[in-house]
């Protein structure tokens, strides 16, 4: 894996948090392997999540009726995206692997990370019909969703109150990453770290470090409805 | 329905957009019925989507290690949330029906609306274990997700490339609203308004106005895995 490039998109406010530790472990372990690792620390960057006219520098394609998707597509083609987005797109372009590290907020990613998806992965850059799904513009890249939950593993089992944890992975893994052509490694889920013993927390961190050691040998999941809803 | 209170949480940048029209039709039709209607126009309000320390006024419960969920819960109890959140919570508290009006972004709501969920629906206000799902703190309220898509109805059919549109409703309807005790009216989905004729667009707007006329007679959906994944 020496020479592989990894971008970690990280969304936690607190460096001392469990998510912060998971992020640091990934940076350390992957660098040890000779990978080049970049981190987009979204809260530290005060990353803007709102999709607005400010994302386009200069004139609009149609200033009479603002259409974000169309304007961003045109602005991308003209090289007129705001500099924070150009920066993020460069990082994505160079990466072989994207790791999303976050605490689950409402069966999904925190808004600051959703804003990263909304603003960075635009038409022309990440997809452009018919280049979506297996022929998406970010093909030949891998992604891995690594997150913590509030609820326990039992609460996210099939038939339990929260439903199978895979149900909520569909929009993130299939709807976003697969749509852009990115293949998915199995998600890494740490259930309820706030409610387990220090010992168990340590074991979770060790398990993540262990997984990373052989990450490049993993096969992507088969990202189809069967994987999620079988 | 006279006297009923409705809160429309609206996320589109452009008043002249199709989403803007759907929002205006709801305001008009529901007011005609004698309902009291409030709109949270998130982009116009420049609503903050990021969950940060600024959401708590004054001292933290634990300033050594910032935990957003815990801090917000404690701050809510002490009455120390930032004023924009107190304002939104008042609107929610008073409402009988919440309508979420937005364009689908990446199989989900735009980040600005996800931020509304993340920051407004906090523990103590919207849920507090064991008061979740059918006994969530917002019980006796209704919610309706009204949104537009880029893809056609056929692309969101079961077995087609995007999968059944209901798959992506699970995190929003079940994971957020049902979790807070809110019952769901059937979603209102306008497929691909950007790609249909002016005539078809008009018909979509008329259909929404028509539905609103008998909305208060509708029964909520049975929000269980069967509805989504059957």
Short mmCIF file of C-alpha atoms in Angstrom, two decimals:
data_model
loop_
_atom_site.label_atom_id
_atom_site.label_comp_id
_atom_site.label_asym_id
_atom_site.label_seq_id
_atom_site.Cartn_x
_atom_site.Cartn_y
_atom_site.Cartn_z
CA UNK A 1 0.00 0.00 0.00
CA UNK A 2 3.03 2.33 0.11
CA UNK A 3 2.28 5.35 -2.04
CA UNK A 4 -1.50 5.00 -1.81
CA UNK A 5 -3.33 8.19 -1.05
CA UNK A 6 -6.00 8.43 1.60
CA UNK A 7 -8.36 11.31 2.36
CA UNK A 8 -10.06 11.22 5.76
CA UNK A 9 -13.17 13.39 5.95
CA UNK A 10 -13.62 13.86 9.67
CA UNK A 11 -16.54 15.46 11.51
CA UNK A 12 -16.19 15.76 15.26
CA UNK A 13 -15.91 18.92 17.34
CA UNK A 14 -13.61 17.42 19.98
CA UNK A 15 -10.08 16.11 19.31
CA UNK A 16 -10.21 14.09 22.57
CA UNK A 17 -13.38 12.29 21.50
CA UNK A 18 -13.61 8.64 20.55
CA UNK A 19 -14.10 9.73 16.94
CA UNK A 20 -10.95 11.81 17.29
CA UNK A 21 -9.06 8.72 18.44
CA UNK A 22 -10.38 6.65 15.55
CA UNK A 23 -9.24 9.35 13.15
CA UNK A 24 -5.78 9.60 14.72
CA UNK A 25 -5.33 5.84 14.64
CA UNK A 26 -6.15 5.79 10.94
CA UNK A 27 -3.67 8.61 10.21
CA UNK A 28 -0.94 6.88 12.18
CA UNK A 29 -1.48 3.34 10.92
CA UNK A 30 -1.86 4.33 7.26
CA UNK A 31 1.24 6.56 7.37
CA UNK A 32 3.16 3.69 8.94
CA UNK A 33 2.22 1.67 5.85
CA UNK A 34 3.71 4.36 3.63
CA UNK A 35 0.39 5.85 2.56
CA UNK A 36 0.04 9.56 2.09
CA UNK A 37 -2.81 10.72 4.34
CA UNK A 38 -4.75 13.99 4.19
CA UNK A 39 -7.41 14.97 6.71
CA UNK A 40 -10.32 17.32 6.07
CA UNK A 41 -11.20 18.22 9.66
CA UNK A 42 -14.56 19.79 8.86
CA UNK A 43 -15.33 21.51 12.19
CA UNK A 44 -11.77 22.81 12.53
CA UNK A 45 -12.04 24.16 8.97
CA UNK A 46 -15.45 25.64 9.82
CA UNK A 47 -16.53 24.00 6.61
CA UNK A 48 -19.61 25.66 5.09
CA UNK A 49 -22.47 23.14 4.71
CA UNK A 50 -24.99 25.45 3.00
CA UNK A 51 -25.41 25.23 -0.75
CA UNK A 52 -25.67 28.86 -1.82
CA UNK A 53 -24.87 31.36 -4.54
CA UNK A 54 -21.55 32.05 -2.76
CA UNK A 55 -20.25 28.74 -4.10
CA UNK A 56 -20.03 30.29 -7.56
CA UNK A 57 -17.44 32.99 -8.23
CA UNK A 58 -18.55 35.66 -10.66
CA UNK A 59 -21.59 35.67 -12.89
CA UNK A 60 -24.35 33.13 -12.88
CA UNK A 61 -25.53 31.13 -15.87
CA UNK A 62 -29.11 32.20 -15.05
CA UNK A 63 -29.41 34.95 -12.48
CA UNK A 64 -33.19 35.19 -12.97
CA UNK A 65 -33.88 31.88 -11.27
CA UNK A 66 -31.13 30.31 -9.18
CA UNK A 67 -30.75 26.57 -9.71
CA UNK A 68 -27.91 25.27 -7.53
CA UNK A 69 -27.28 22.04 -9.45
CA UNK A 70 -27.15 23.69 -12.84
CA UNK A 71 -25.08 26.66 -11.62
CA UNK A 72 -22.53 24.40 -9.93
CA UNK A 73 -22.20 22.22 -13.00
CA UNK A 74 -21.62 25.26 -15.23
CA UNK A 75 -19.28 26.87 -12.69
CA UNK A 76 -17.25 23.67 -12.46
CA UNK A 77 -16.85 23.62 -16.25
CA UNK A 78 -15.76 27.28 -16.26
CA UNK A 79 -13.45 26.84 -13.25
CA UNK A 80 -15.55 29.26 -11.19
CA UNK A 81 -16.21 27.30 -8.02
CA UNK A 82 -15.33 28.87 -4.66
CA UNK A 83 -11.79 28.06 -3.55
CA UNK A 84 -12.78 25.83 -0.61
CA UNK A 85 -14.55 23.50 -3.04
CA UNK A 86 -11.70 23.44 -5.55
CA UNK A 87 -9.43 22.50 -2.65
CA UNK A 88 -11.67 19.61 -1.54
CA UNK A 89 -12.11 18.36 -5.09
CA UNK A 90 -8.33 18.25 -5.54
CA UNK A 91 -8.03 16.11 -2.44
CA UNK A 92 -10.75 13.76 -3.67
CA UNK A 93 -9.23 13.55 -7.13
CA UNK A 94 -5.88 12.49 -5.73
CA UNK A 95 -7.22 9.98 -3.22
CA UNK A 96 -7.37 6.23 -3.72
CA UNK A 97 -9.45 5.82 -0.58
CA UNK A 98 -11.91 8.12 1.19
CA UNK A 99 -12.60 7.43 4.86
CA UNK A 100 -15.59 9.19 6.39
CA UNK A 101 -15.22 9.38 10.19
CA UNK A 102 -18.17 10.71 12.18
CA UNK A 103 -20.70 10.10 14.93
CA UNK A 104 -24.07 8.99 13.58
CA UNK A 105 -26.55 11.90 13.88
CA UNK A 106 -30.15 10.97 13.19
CA UNK A 107 -29.53 7.79 11.17
CA UNK A 108 -27.10 9.71 8.96
CA UNK A 109 -24.00 11.87 8.92
CA UNK A 110 -23.79 15.24 10.73
CA UNK A 111 -25.01 18.19 8.65
CA UNK A 112 -21.47 19.54 8.24
CA UNK A 113 -20.50 16.32 6.43
CA UNK A 114 -23.72 16.22 4.41
CA UNK A 115 -22.80 19.73 3.29
CA UNK A 116 -19.44 18.40 2.12
CA UNK A 117 -21.29 15.85 -0.04
CA UNK A 118 -23.78 18.44 -1.34
CA UNK A 119 -21.15 21.02 -2.29
CA UNK A 120 -18.09 18.99 -3.33
CA UNK A 121 -19.53 16.06 -5.29
CA UNK A 122 -21.14 18.06 -8.05
CA UNK A 123 -22.16 17.18 -11.57
CA UNK A 124 -19.23 17.36 -13.95
CA UNK A 125 -16.79 16.47 -11.19
CA UNK A 126 -18.24 13.36 -9.52
CA UNK A 127 -20.88 12.26 -12.01
CA UNK A 128 -22.38 13.36 -15.28
CA UNK A 129 -25.19 11.41 -16.84
CA UNK A 130 -24.81 8.70 -18.07
CA UNK A 131 -21.64 8.47 -15.99
CA UNK A 132 -23.14 7.40 -12.71
CA UNK A 133 -23.04 4.29 -10.55
CA UNK A 134 -20.51 1.81 -11.98
CA UNK A 135 -19.35 4.39 -14.52
CA UNK A 136 -19.39 7.36 -12.12
CA UNK A 137 -16.56 9.85 -12.57
CA UNK A 138 -14.87 8.81 -9.30
CA UNK A 139 -14.51 5.17 -10.29
CA UNK A 140 -11.38 3.30 -9.25
CA UNK A 141 -11.62 4.86 -5.81
CA UNK A 142 -12.69 3.22 -2.55
CA UNK A 143 -14.72 4.64 0.33
CA UNK A 144 -15.23 3.47 3.90
CA UNK A 145 -17.81 4.83 6.32
CA UNK A 146 -16.44 4.65 9.87
CA UNK A 147 -18.83 5.84 12.54
CA UNK A 148 -19.98 5.62 16.11
CA UNK A 149 -23.56 5.19 17.30
CA UNK A 150 -25.49 6.12 20.41
CA UNK A 151 -27.54 2.92 20.32
CA UNK A 152 -26.20 -0.57 20.99
CA UNK A 153 -25.62 -3.28 18.40
CA UNK A 154 -28.79 -5.02 19.59
CA UNK A 155 -30.87 -1.90 18.94
CA UNK A 156 -29.63 -1.89 15.34
CA UNK A 157 -30.34 -5.56 14.64
CA UNK A 158 -32.90 -6.65 12.07
CA UNK A 159 -36.34 -6.70 13.68
CA UNK A 160 -35.34 -4.44 16.55
CA UNK A 161 -36.65 -0.93 17.03
CA UNK A 162 -33.98 0.91 15.00
CA UNK A 163 -34.02 -1.70 12.24
CA UNK A 164 -30.95 -3.23 10.62
CA UNK A 165 -28.06 -0.77 10.64
CA UNK A 166 -27.63 -1.52 6.93
CA UNK A 167 -30.96 0.18 6.16
CA UNK A 168 -29.49 3.56 7.00
CA UNK A 169 -26.32 2.91 5.01
CA UNK A 170 -28.25 2.83 1.73
CA UNK A 171 -28.46 6.61 1.12
CA UNK A 172 -24.84 7.21 2.14
CA UNK A 173 -23.09 4.25 0.53
CA UNK A 174 -25.30 3.55 -2.47
CA UNK A 175 -27.00 6.91 -3.01
CA UNK A 176 -23.82 8.99 -2.74
CA UNK A 177 -20.60 6.99 -3.10
CA UNK A 178 -21.77 4.25 -5.45
CA UNK A 179 -23.60 6.88 -7.52
CA UNK A 180 -20.22 8.56 -8.09
CA UNK A 181 -18.62 5.26 -9.09
CA UNK A 182 -16.79 4.73 -5.80
CA UNK A 183 -16.61 1.18 -4.46
CA UNK A 184 -17.43 0.58 -0.82
CA UNK A 185 -15.36 -1.25 1.73
CA UNK A 186 -17.44 -2.68 4.57
CA UNK A 187 -18.44 0.03 7.04
CA UNK A 188 -16.65 0.19 10.37
CA UNK A 189 -19.15 0.68 13.15
CA UNK A 190 -18.35 1.25 16.82
CA UNK A 191 -21.59 0.78 18.72
CA UNK A 192 -22.31 2.98 21.72
CA UNK A 193 -18.74 3.82 22.81
CA UNK A 194 -20.20 6.26 25.35
CA UNK A 195 -21.87 3.43 27.21
CA UNK A 196 -19.17 0.78 27.38
CA UNK A 197 -16.24 0.29 29.77
CA UNK A 198 -12.81 1.84 29.23
CA UNK A 199 -11.58 -1.66 28.51
CA UNK A 200 -14.12 -2.22 25.77
CA UNK A 201 -13.36 1.18 24.27
CA UNK A 202 -9.69 0.27 24.10
CA UNK A 203 -10.60 -2.98 22.37
CA UNK A 204 -12.62 -1.07 19.80
CA UNK A 205 -9.64 1.16 19.02
CA UNK A 206 -7.36 -1.85 18.72
CA UNK A 207 -9.82 -3.59 16.41
CA UNK A 208 -9.79 -0.55 14.09
CA UNK A 209 -5.99 -0.43 14.03
CA UNK A 210 -5.96 -4.17 13.29
CA UNK A 211 -8.43 -3.85 10.46
CA UNK A 212 -6.39 -1.07 8.87
CA UNK A 213 -3.34 -3.35 8.70
CA UNK A 214 -4.98 -5.53 6.08
CA UNK A 215 -7.39 -2.97 4.62
CA UNK A 216 -5.82 -2.98 1.15
CA UNK A 217 -6.46 -6.70 0.82
CA UNK A 218 -10.20 -6.30 1.40
CA UNK A 219 -12.70 -6.79 -1.40
CA UNK A 220 -15.41 -4.13 -1.80
CA UNK A 221 -18.95 -5.08 -0.81
CA UNK A 222 -21.51 -5.89 -3.49
CA UNK A 223 -23.39 -2.59 -3.25
CA UNK A 224 -26.85 -3.75 -4.37
CA UNK A 225 -30.25 -3.80 -2.61
CA UNK A 226 -29.58 -7.38 -1.48
CA UNK A 227 -26.65 -6.29 0.68
CA UNK A 228 -28.84 -3.73 2.45
CA UNK A 229 -32.29 -5.27 2.63
CA UNK A 230 -31.91 -9.01 2.06
CA UNK B 1 -58.90 22.06 10.45
CA UNK B 2 -59.55 25.70 11.44
CA UNK B 3 -57.23 26.59 14.28
CA UNK B 4 -54.70 23.87 13.48
CA UNK B 5 -51.10 24.99 13.49
CA UNK B 6 -48.67 24.13 10.73
CA UNK B 7 -44.92 24.69 10.57
CA UNK B 8 -43.34 24.49 7.12
CA UNK B 9 -39.60 23.89 7.21
CA UNK B 10 -38.51 24.99 3.78
CA UNK B 11 -35.09 24.63 2.15
CA UNK B 12 -34.69 26.17 -1.27
CA UNK B 13 -32.50 29.11 -2.28
CA UNK B 14 -34.86 30.44 -4.95
CA UNK B 15 -38.40 31.76 -4.28
CA UNK B 16 -39.28 31.28 -7.97
CA UNK B 17 -38.32 27.59 -7.88
CA UNK B 18 -40.76 24.69 -8.08
CA UNK B 19 -40.10 24.03 -4.40
CA UNK B 20 -40.93 27.68 -3.73
CA UNK B 21 -44.25 27.22 -5.53
CA UNK B 22 -45.05 24.07 -3.55
CA UNK B 23 -44.32 25.97 -0.34
CA UNK B 24 -46.48 28.94 -1.34
CA UNK B 25 -49.36 26.69 -2.33
CA UNK B 26 -49.25 25.01 1.09
CA UNK B 27 -49.22 28.36 2.90
CA UNK B 28 -52.14 29.64 0.85
CA UNK B 29 -54.30 26.53 0.93
CA UNK B 30 -53.81 25.86 4.64
CA UNK B 31 -54.50 29.49 5.56
CA UNK B 32 -57.66 29.32 3.46
CA UNK B 33 -58.72 26.42 5.68
CA UNK B 34 -58.24 28.57 8.76
CA UNK B 35 -54.95 27.01 9.82
CA UNK B 36 -52.23 29.13 11.32
CA UNK B 37 -49.12 28.64 9.19
CA UNK B 38 -45.51 29.49 10.06
CA UNK B 39 -42.61 29.08 7.65
CA UNK B 40 -38.99 28.50 8.60
CA UNK B 41 -37.31 29.56 5.36
CA UNK B 42 -33.90 28.10 6.17
CA UNK B 43 -31.78 29.73 3.43
CA UNK B 44 -33.44 33.12 3.92
CA UNK B 45 -32.76 32.79 7.67
CA UNK B 46 -29.18 31.73 6.88
CA UNK B 47 -29.89 28.93 9.31
CA UNK B 48 -26.72 27.52 10.86
CA UNK B 49 -26.38 23.78 10.14
CA UNK B 50 -23.20 23.11 12.14
CA UNK B 51 -23.49 21.58 15.60
CA UNK B 52 -20.97 23.52 17.65
CA UNK B 53 -20.18 24.95 21.04
CA UNK B 54 -21.91 28.20 19.97
CA UNK B 55 -25.25 26.44 20.41
CA UNK B 56 -24.78 26.62 24.18
CA UNK B 57 -24.92 30.01 25.91
CA UNK B 58 -22.59 30.33 28.89
CA UNK B 59 -20.64 27.60 30.65
CA UNK B 60 -20.35 24.02 29.54
CA UNK B 61 -21.20 20.99 31.64
CA UNK B 62 -17.80 19.53 30.75
CA UNK B 63 -15.39 21.94 29.10
CA UNK B 64 -12.55 19.39 29.18
CA UNK B 65 -14.10 17.20 26.52
CA UNK B 66 -16.90 18.62 24.40
CA UNK B 67 -19.79 16.20 23.85
CA UNK B 68 -22.46 17.90 21.73
CA UNK B 69 -25.34 15.59 22.67
CA UNK B 70 -24.71 15.80 26.40
CA UNK B 71 -24.07 19.56 26.36
CA UNK B 72 -27.24 20.27 24.39
CA UNK B 73 -29.32 18.11 26.71
CA UNK B 74 -27.95 19.90 29.78
CA UNK B 75 -28.27 23.31 28.14
CA UNK B 76 -31.88 22.61 27.22
CA UNK B 77 -32.65 21.73 30.84
CA UNK B 78 -30.98 24.92 32.05
CA UNK B 79 -32.57 27.07 29.34
CA UNK B 80 -29.17 27.89 27.86
CA UNK B 81 -29.63 27.07 24.19
CA UNK B 82 -28.81 29.71 21.60
CA UNK B 83 -31.78 31.89 20.72
CA UNK B 84 -32.23 30.59 17.15
CA UNK B 85 -32.81 27.10 18.55
CA UNK B 86 -35.23 28.25 21.25
CA UNK B 87 -37.18 30.02 18.51
CA UNK B 88 -37.37 26.89 16.33
CA UNK B 89 -38.32 24.68 19.27
CA UNK B 90 -41.20 27.04 20.13
CA UNK B 91 -42.49 26.74 16.58
CA UNK B 92 -42.26 22.93 16.72
CA UNK B 93 -43.91 22.81 20.13
CA UNK B 94 -46.90 24.77 18.90
CA UNK B 95 -47.33 22.92 15.62
CA UNK B 96 -49.82 20.13 14.96
CA UNK B 97 -48.21 19.40 11.61
CA UNK B 98 -44.65 19.79 10.31
CA UNK B 99 -44.19 19.95 6.55
CA UNK B 100 -40.63 19.55 5.24
CA UNK B 101 -40.33 21.03 1.77
CA UNK B 102 -37.05 20.51 -0.09
CA UNK B 103 -35.29 19.22 -3.19
CA UNK B 104 -33.75 15.79 -2.64
CA UNK B 105 -29.97 16.15 -2.35
CA UNK B 106 -28.07 12.88 -2.41
CA UNK B 107 -30.91 10.56 -1.36
CA UNK B 108 -31.63 12.84 1.60
CA UNK B 109 -32.42 16.39 2.65
CA UNK B 110 -30.07 19.33 1.95
CA UNK B 111 -27.44 19.88 4.65
CA UNK B 112 -29.14 23.05 5.87
CA UNK B 113 -32.24 21.03 6.74
CA UNK B 114 -30.22 18.18 8.25
CA UNK B 115 -28.65 20.83 10.46
CA UNK B 116 -32.12 21.87 11.59
CA UNK B 117 -32.76 18.26 12.65
CA UNK B 118 -29.36 17.92 14.34
CA UNK B 119 -29.61 21.16 16.33
CA UNK B 120 -33.33 21.57 17.07
CA UNK B 121 -34.50 18.03 17.88
CA UNK B 122 -32.32 17.50 20.89
CA UNK B 123 -32.59 15.17 23.86
CA UNK B 124 -34.89 16.57 26.52
CA UNK B 125 -36.94 18.44 23.94
CA UNK B 126 -37.79 15.86 21.27
CA UNK B 127 -36.91 12.59 22.99
CA UNK B 128 -35.47 11.36 26.23
CA UNK B 129 -34.93 7.67 26.81
CA UNK B 130 -37.22 5.73 27.21
CA UNK B 131 -39.42 8.35 25.55
CA UNK B 132 -38.66 7.58 21.94
CA UNK B 133 -40.58 6.20 18.99
CA UNK B 134 -44.27 5.83 19.92
CA UNK B 135 -43.67 7.60 23.23
CA UNK B 136 -41.34 10.27 21.84
CA UNK B 137 -41.75 13.74 23.32
CA UNK B 138 -43.28 15.14 20.12
CA UNK B 139 -46.13 12.65 20.03
CA UNK B 140 -49.55 13.83 18.85
CA UNK B 141 -47.92 15.73 16.03
CA UNK B 142 -47.85 14.86 12.33
CA UNK B 143 -45.09 15.29 9.77
CA UNK B 144 -45.07 15.20 6.00
CA UNK B 145 -41.99 15.09 3.77
CA UNK B 146 -42.68 16.94 0.53
CA UNK B 147 -39.83 16.92 -1.94
CA UNK B 148 -38.72 17.04 -5.54
CA UNK B 149 -36.28 14.68 -7.22
CA UNK B 150 -33.88 14.90 -10.12
CA UNK B 151 -34.58 11.33 -11.23
CA UNK B 152 -37.83 10.09 -12.73
CA UNK B 153 -40.39 7.90 -11.00
CA UNK B 154 -39.15 4.93 -13.02
CA UNK B 155 -35.60 5.42 -11.73
CA UNK B 156 -36.92 5.19 -8.17
CA UNK B 157 -38.97 2.04 -8.68
CA UNK B 158 -38.15 -1.17 -6.86
CA UNK B 159 -35.53 -3.08 -8.82
CA UNK B 160 -34.35 -0.03 -10.77
CA UNK B 161 -30.97 1.59 -10.34
CA UNK B 162 -31.89 4.04 -7.54
CA UNK B 163 -33.97 1.45 -5.70
CA UNK B 164 -37.43 2.02 -4.25
CA UNK B 165 -37.85 5.64 -3.19
CA UNK B 166 -39.10 4.34 0.16
CA UNK B 167 -35.64 2.98 0.98
CA UNK B 168 -34.32 6.50 1.36
CA UNK B 169 -37.29 7.64 3.43
CA UNK B 170 -36.34 5.31 6.29
CA UNK B 171 -33.68 7.53 7.95
CA UNK B 172 -35.78 10.69 7.60
CA UNK B 173 -39.24 9.41 8.46
CA UNK B 174 -38.48 6.56 10.84
CA UNK B 175 -35.05 7.51 12.14
CA UNK B 176 -35.89 11.14 12.87
CA UNK B 177 -39.63 11.86 13.01
CA UNK B 178 -40.93 8.54 14.29
CA UNK B 179 -38.06 8.44 16.81
CA UNK B 180 -39.44 11.71 18.25
CA UNK B 181 -42.97 10.29 18.44
CA UNK B 182 -44.25 12.14 15.37
CA UNK B 183 -46.63 10.26 13.07
CA UNK B 184 -46.01 10.37 9.33
CA UNK B 185 -48.44 11.30 6.64
CA UNK B 186 -47.57 9.75 3.26
CA UNK B 187 -44.71 11.64 1.61
CA UNK B 188 -45.51 13.94 -1.29
CA UNK B 189 -43.02 13.41 -4.08
CA UNK B 190 -42.77 15.41 -7.29
CA UNK B 191 -40.53 13.47 -9.63
CA UNK B 192 -38.17 15.34 -11.92
CA UNK B 193 -40.06 18.66 -12.27
CA UNK B 194 -37.03 20.04 -14.14
CA UNK B 195 -37.52 17.56 -16.93
CA UNK B 196 -41.26 17.67 -17.56
CA UNK B 197 -43.43 20.03 -19.61
CA UNK B 198 -44.94 23.23 -18.23
CA UNK B 199 -48.31 21.50 -18.44
CA UNK B 200 -47.14 18.58 -16.30
CA UNK B 201 -45.56 20.97 -13.80
CA UNK B 202 -48.87 22.78 -13.44
CA UNK B 203 -50.62 19.47 -12.89
CA UNK B 204 -48.16 18.62 -10.12
CA UNK B 205 -48.89 21.91 -8.37
CA UNK B 206 -52.65 21.36 -8.70
CA UNK B 207 -52.30 17.84 -7.31
CA UNK B 208 -50.53 19.21 -4.21
CA UNK B 209 -53.22 21.84 -3.67
CA UNK B 210 -55.87 19.13 -4.05
CA UNK B 211 -54.20 16.84 -1.57
CA UNK B 212 -53.97 19.62 0.99
CA UNK B 213 -57.74 20.11 0.85
CA UNK B 214 -58.35 16.74 2.50
CA UNK B 215 -55.06 16.41 4.33
CA UNK B 216 -56.59 16.44 7.80
CA UNK B 217 -58.70 13.39 6.96
CA UNK B 218 -55.63 11.30 6.07
CA UNK B 219 -54.50 8.44 8.30
CA UNK B 220 -50.79 8.29 9.12
CA UNK B 221 -48.75 5.54 7.49
CA UNK B 222 -47.77 2.47 9.47
CA UNK B 223 -44.13 3.48 10.00
CA UNK B 224 -42.55 0.03 10.29
CA UNK B 225 -39.91 -1.80 8.21
CA UNK B 226 -42.70 -3.42 6.17
CA UNK B 227 -43.80 -0.05 4.79
CA UNK B 228 -40.28 0.68 3.60
CA UNK B 229 -38.78 -2.64 2.58
CA UNK B 230 -41.67 -5.06 2.04
#
